[in-house]
Tab-separated table of C-alpha atoms in Angstrom:
chain	number	residue	atom	x	y	z
A	16	GLN	CA	0.244	-0.027	-0.047
A	17	VAL	CA	1.328	3.649	-0.955
A	18	GLN	CA	0.678	6.335	1.235
A	19	LEU	CA	1.400	10.033	0.229
A	20	VAL	CA	1.256	13.059	2.368
A	21	GLU	CA	1.443	16.626	1.851
A	22	THR	CA	2.984	19.370	3.210
A	23	GLY	CA	3.770	23.160	2.566
A	24	GLY	CA	0.577	24.759	1.808
A	25	GLY	CA	-0.208	28.219	2.970
A	26	LEU	CA	-1.377	32.048	2.124
A	27	VAL	CA	1.093	33.158	-0.186
A	28	GLN	CA	1.385	37.082	-1.674
A	29	ALA	CA	0.834	37.134	-5.649
A	30	GLY	CA	4.872	37.031	-6.838
A	31	ASP	CA	5.528	35.192	-3.486
A	32	SER	CA	7.024	31.752	-3.616
A	33	LEU	CA	6.427	28.331	-1.491
A	34	ARG	CA	7.738	24.802	-1.173
A	35	LEU	CA	5.619	22.019	-1.343
A	36	SER	CA	6.440	18.483	-0.553
A	37	CYS	CA	4.773	14.847	-0.560
A	38	ALA	CA	6.067	12.014	1.677
A	39	VAL	CA	5.524	8.847	0.132
A	40	SER	CA	5.661	5.354	2.323
A	41	GLY	CA	6.326	2.710	0.003
A	42	ARG	CA	9.565	0.633	-0.769
A	43	THR	CA	9.152	0.757	-4.877
A	44	PHE	CA	8.910	4.415	-4.833
A	45	THR	CA	12.155	4.559	-7.108
A	46	TYR	CA	10.011	3.210	-10.412
A	47	TYR	CA	7.018	5.301	-9.885
A	48	THR	CA	5.855	8.379	-11.941
A	49	MET	CA	5.117	11.377	-8.958
A	50	ALA	CA	3.052	14.390	-9.868
A	51	TRP	CA	1.368	17.272	-8.801
A	52	PHE	CA	-2.409	17.992	-9.788
A	53	ARG	CA	-4.533	20.850	-8.199
A	54	GLN	CA	-8.459	21.746	-8.056
A	55	ALA	CA	-9.532	25.147	-7.836
A	56	PRO	CA	-13.178	25.555	-6.078
A	57	GLY	CA	-15.794	24.586	-9.137
A	58	LYS	CA	-13.344	23.743	-11.470
A	59	GLU	CA	-11.790	19.865	-12.310
A	60	ARG	CA	-8.533	18.166	-10.713
A	61	GLU	CA	-6.077	19.635	-13.298
A	62	PHE	CA	-2.478	18.681	-13.962
A	63	VAL	CA	0.922	20.701	-12.692
A	64	ALA	CA	3.859	18.458	-13.233
A	65	SER	CA	4.946	15.057	-13.019
A	66	MET	CA	8.566	13.365	-12.826
A	67	TRP	CA	9.270	9.849	-14.065
A	68	PRO	CA	12.067	7.440	-12.477
A	69	GLY	CA	14.367	8.646	-15.061
A	70	ALA	CA	13.688	12.003	-14.034
A	71	THR	CA	11.650	12.960	-17.595
A	72	LYS	CA	9.854	16.302	-16.693
A	73	TYR	CA	6.467	17.664	-17.758
A	74	TYR	CA	4.720	20.736	-16.992
A	75	ALA	CA	1.384	22.376	-17.880
A	76	ASP	CA	1.545	25.346	-20.070
A	77	SER	CA	0.070	27.672	-16.912
A	78	VAL	CA	3.304	26.679	-14.425
A	79	ARG	CA	5.665	25.988	-17.046
A	80	GLY	CA	8.690	28.132	-15.847
A	81	ARG	CA	7.279	28.704	-12.451
A	82	PHE	CA	7.198	25.431	-10.861
A	83	THR	CA	9.996	22.970	-10.466
A	84	ILE	CA	9.434	19.477	-9.549
A	85	SER	CA	11.800	17.853	-7.882
A	86	ARG	CA	12.085	13.651	-5.978
A	87	ASP	CA	14.548	12.830	-3.606
A	88	ASN	CA	14.371	8.911	-4.148
A	89	ALA	CA	16.596	8.386	-0.742
A	90	LYS	CA	14.023	10.166	1.403
A	91	ASN	CA	11.140	8.765	-0.558
A	92	THR	CA	9.772	12.857	-1.054
A	93	VAL	CA	8.730	14.795	-4.340
A	94	VAL	CA	8.531	18.240	-4.164
A	95	LEU	CA	7.147	20.906	-5.733
A	96	GLN	CA	8.769	24.261	-5.755
A	97	MET	CA	6.589	27.258	-6.862
A	98	ASN	CA	7.814	30.845	-7.614
A	99	ASN	CA	6.032	33.881	-9.039
A	100	LEU	CA	2.894	32.575	-7.683
A	101	LYS	CA	-0.359	33.998	-9.199
A	102	PRO	CA	-4.040	34.425	-7.797
A	103	GLU	CA	-5.128	31.779	-10.587
A	104	ASP	CA	-2.496	29.123	-8.802
A	105	ALA	CA	-4.959	29.019	-6.017
A	106	ALA	CA	-6.500	25.343	-5.282
A	107	VAL	CA	-6.029	22.544	-3.444
A	108	TYR	CA	-2.565	20.631	-4.567
A	109	TYR	CA	-2.641	16.816	-4.899
A	110	CYS	CA	0.280	14.349	-5.110
A	111	ALA	CA	-0.088	11.232	-6.927
A	112	ALA	CA	1.718	8.787	-7.863
A	113	SER	CA	1.492	5.997	-10.461
A	114	ALA	CA	3.400	2.599	-10.791
A	115	ASN	CA	3.390	2.946	-14.589
A	116	ALA	CA	7.207	5.069	-15.517
A	117	ARG	CA	5.607	6.741	-18.169
A	118	ALA	CA	2.783	7.466	-16.802
A	119	ALA	CA	0.452	10.378	-18.945
A	120	ALA	CA	-0.208	13.869	-17.640
A	121	THR	CA	-3.744	12.391	-16.976
A	122	ARG	CA	-5.947	12.210	-13.428
A	123	ASP	CA	-6.747	8.559	-14.416
A	124	SER	CA	-2.949	7.465	-14.740
A	125	TYR	CA	-2.560	7.916	-11.242
A	126	THR	CA	-3.769	5.416	-8.885
A	127	TYR	CA	-2.652	6.588	-5.481
A	128	TRP	CA	-3.419	10.324	-4.397
A	129	GLY	CA	-2.392	12.692	-1.156
A	130	GLN	CA	-5.192	14.270	1.022
A	131	GLY	CA	-4.207	17.867	-0.298
A	132	THR	CA	-3.188	21.063	0.204
A	133	GLN	CA	-4.383	24.247	0.225
A	134	VAL	CA	-2.437	26.899	-1.475
A	135	THR	CA	-4.067	30.295	-1.377
A	136	VAL	CA	-2.736	33.372	-3.472
A	137	SER	CA	-3.494	36.938	-2.690
A	138	SER	CA	-3.322	39.828	-5.259
């Protein structure tokens, strides 16, 4: 069983930075694709970023150049560094994991989900 726990959300001002972390239990973390999704009120959950075990990264167009996903396989942790935050980045952010080492950037590609962490950005 894989469990994911996100931390690091909070209230920031536009232009600020925030760092989200996701701690993953399970000995096969190294082989999982890890991703971040987000869901704003009244909207569908959307892809933000993902990272294959081989370090290939993908980003949504809306965050490319501002957000960076990284992983520490020794610590079973995946991090989303968010810079230059905008009010439209406000959402609940979810960490997700897939046993598919080349998982696509779609919600149904991921089996395991964290409980989410709130990010609020004031203008």
